[in-house]
Amino acid sequence: MPSARMLEVRDLRVEYATPRGSVRAVDGVDLDVDEGEFVGVVGESGCGKSTMLFAIARLLSPPAGITGGSVVFHGQNLVTMTETELNALRWREYSVVMQSAMNALNPVLSIGTQFQDAIEAHAKYSAEKVRERSVEVMKLVGIDPIHLRSYPHQLSGGMRQRAMIAMALLFTPDLVIMDEPTSALDVVAQRSLMVQIKELQRQLGFAVIFVTHDMSLVSHFSDQLLVMYAGQVVEVGPTRTVFDSPAHPYSRGLLDAFPSIRGPRVPLTGIPGSPPDLARPPTGCRFHPRCPVAEEECPANEPALYQVGSVQARCLLHAPDRAALRAAARAREEVAS
Ligand code: SF4
């Protein structure tokens, strides 16, 4: 069971410098991760989830940069650390599994050589210990260690992703950050990899932050779910609660956009339209142009995160002062007409 707090992200902001001015891709995100916890982060492409992940891992490069907030990991703020200080933590205390193993792995080096390079960059191991540890992690992820001699293109997509996960576990870190690691796989390989990640987590006790656009994928694996839209958290809470009764219309839309592994067959509906241009986000609630239950107060008032039972949702339907907001919206309309 999750125990002590490991990671505390507060008011994290990331901006991209563009010819049209700066674009805030992550806007005031808070996130807590406890030891051994599995946190799912979901949202469509362009909602800021991968940017947030890279900001947490301090892997952003220009034109993107952190412009505010803190990322406190084991009591230390990663945002203010130097590269040398970060290098002492990367791989050993936290590691990252990228979306596409084909891009993340070096195509001209064998898997074993890449493991060796990663180990030697962060520890002083004898050649024998490097070999021993490489064999161990390959076995952990269910790949025959003979493939340490293989090159990335000689492995299947699923095996490459497993090799990436093995590499991320070389030093048994406390936190593994995963950016859509299953997105290039077919449904069966996706499911099998998810089961394996969960089993490794049970065995080794590391925490996971897992980013995906497919909400149903994390439904049976994550403890906590964070739903992001237009750079902001729009719903956060225990995964089961968000699935059983989503408090935000966007979470509901995401749920309806993917087939559920269990339950009766239902037609998939999806969410009309596309995420907004973050250089010019909509006024008021950023989801209002696409929201099927938008009300007159939504375009004029930016919602906060409101407590709704055990979850928090950024939707005015849950605002304690909703009647006052609505009256103000009507008054504004009357003045304008
Ligand atoms: Fe929809 Fe309004 Fe809630 Fe935004 S605040 S999600 S537009 S109901």
PDB file of N, CA and C and ligand atoms in Angstrom, residues 248-249 285 287-288 291 293-295 298 303 314-317, ligand 1:
ATOM      1  N   HIS A 248     -15.889  15.581 -13.958  1.00  0.00           N
ATOM      2  CA  HIS A 248     -15.670  16.613 -14.980  1.00  0.00           C
ATOM      3  C   HIS A 248     -16.171  16.102 -16.337  1.00  0.00           C
ATOM      4  N   PRO A 249     -16.867  16.942 -17.088  1.00  0.00           N
ATOM      5  CA  PRO A 249     -17.384  16.498 -18.394  1.00  0.00           C
ATOM      6  C   PRO A 249     -16.280  16.016 -19.345  1.00  0.00           C
ATOM      7  N   CYS A 285     -13.914  28.831 -18.589  1.00  0.00           N
ATOM      8  CA  CYS A 285     -13.516  27.428 -18.576  1.00  0.00           C
ATOM      9  C   CYS A 285     -12.934  27.074 -19.940  1.00  0.00           C
ATOM     10  N   PHE A 287     -12.557  24.393 -21.374  1.00  0.00           N
ATOM     11  CA  PHE A 287     -13.240  23.300 -22.071  1.00  0.00           C
ATOM     12  C   PHE A 287     -14.588  23.746 -22.650  1.00  0.00           C
ATOM     13  N   HIS A 288     -15.008  24.990 -22.372  1.00  0.00           N
ATOM     14  CA  HIS A 288     -16.399  25.354 -22.699  1.00  0.00           C
ATOM     15  C   HIS A 288     -16.759  25.217 -24.185  1.00  0.00           C
ATOM     16  N   CYS A 291     -17.698  21.553 -24.475  1.00  0.00           N
ATOM     17  CA  CYS A 291     -18.398  20.890 -23.368  1.00  0.00           C
ATOM     18  C   CYS A 291     -19.885  20.677 -23.695  1.00  0.00           C
ATOM     19  N   VAL A 293     -22.261  20.103 -21.701  1.00  0.00           N
ATOM     20  CA  VAL A 293     -23.184  20.588 -20.657  1.00  0.00           C
ATOM     21  C   VAL A 293     -22.817  22.000 -20.207  1.00  0.00           C
ATOM     22  N   ALA A 294     -22.143  22.755 -21.112  1.00  0.00           N
ATOM     23  CA  ALA A 294     -21.736  24.119 -20.746  1.00  0.00           C
ATOM     24  C   ALA A 294     -22.964  24.971 -20.419  1.00  0.00           C
ATOM     25  N   GLU A 295     -22.791  25.862 -19.463  1.00  0.00           N
ATOM     26  CA  GLU A 295     -23.863  26.771 -19.055  1.00  0.00           C
ATOM     27  C   GLU A 295     -23.449  28.204 -19.359  1.00  0.00           C
ATOM     28  N   CYS A 298     -20.147  29.641 -17.998  1.00  0.00           N
ATOM     29  CA  CYS A 298     -18.860  28.966 -18.272  1.00  0.00           C
ATOM     30  C   CYS A 298     -17.863  29.788 -19.090  1.00  0.00           C
ATOM     31  N   PRO A 303     -12.910  28.256 -13.787  1.00  0.00           N
ATOM     32  CA  PRO A 303     -13.156  27.440 -12.589  1.00  0.00           C
ATOM     33  C   PRO A 303     -11.885  27.136 -11.811  1.00  0.00           C
ATOM     34  N   ARG A 314     -12.266  20.641 -11.890  1.00  0.00           N
ATOM     35  CA  ARG A 314     -12.234  22.041 -12.322  1.00  0.00           C
ATOM     36  C   ARG A 314     -13.449  22.317 -13.196  1.00  0.00           C
ATOM     37  N   CYS A 315     -14.610  22.369 -12.579  1.00  0.00           N
ATOM     38  CA  CYS A 315     -15.854  22.569 -13.334  1.00  0.00           C
ATOM     39  C   CYS A 315     -16.820  23.384 -12.492  1.00  0.00           C
ATOM     40  N   LEU A 316     -17.415  24.406 -13.118  1.00  0.00           N
ATOM     41  CA  LEU A 316     -18.297  25.308 -12.379  1.00  0.00           C
ATOM     42  C   LEU A 316     -19.564  24.621 -11.877  1.00  0.00           C
ATOM     43  N   LEU A 317     -19.894  23.450 -12.461  1.00  0.00           N
ATOM     44  CA  LEU A 317     -21.072  22.721 -11.972  1.00  0.00           C
ATOM     45  C   LEU A 317     -20.900  22.378 -10.496  1.00  0.00           C
TER      46      LEU A 317
HETATM   47 FE1  SF4 B   1     -18.414  22.349 -18.965  1.00  0.00          FE
HETATM   48 FE2  SF4 B   1     -18.892  24.649 -17.715  1.00  0.00          FE
HETATM   49 FE3  SF4 B   1     -17.922  22.621 -16.348  1.00  0.00          FE
HETATM   50 FE4  SF4 B   1     -16.406  23.888 -18.109  1.00  0.00          FE
HETATM   51  S1  SF4 B   1     -17.249  24.738 -16.217  1.00  0.00           S
HETATM   52  S2  SF4 B   1     -16.566  21.731 -17.873  1.00  0.00           S
HETATM   53  S3  SF4 B   1     -17.895  24.384 -19.701  1.00  0.00           S
HETATM   54  S4  SF4 B   1     -19.931  22.724 -17.331  1.00  0.00           S
END
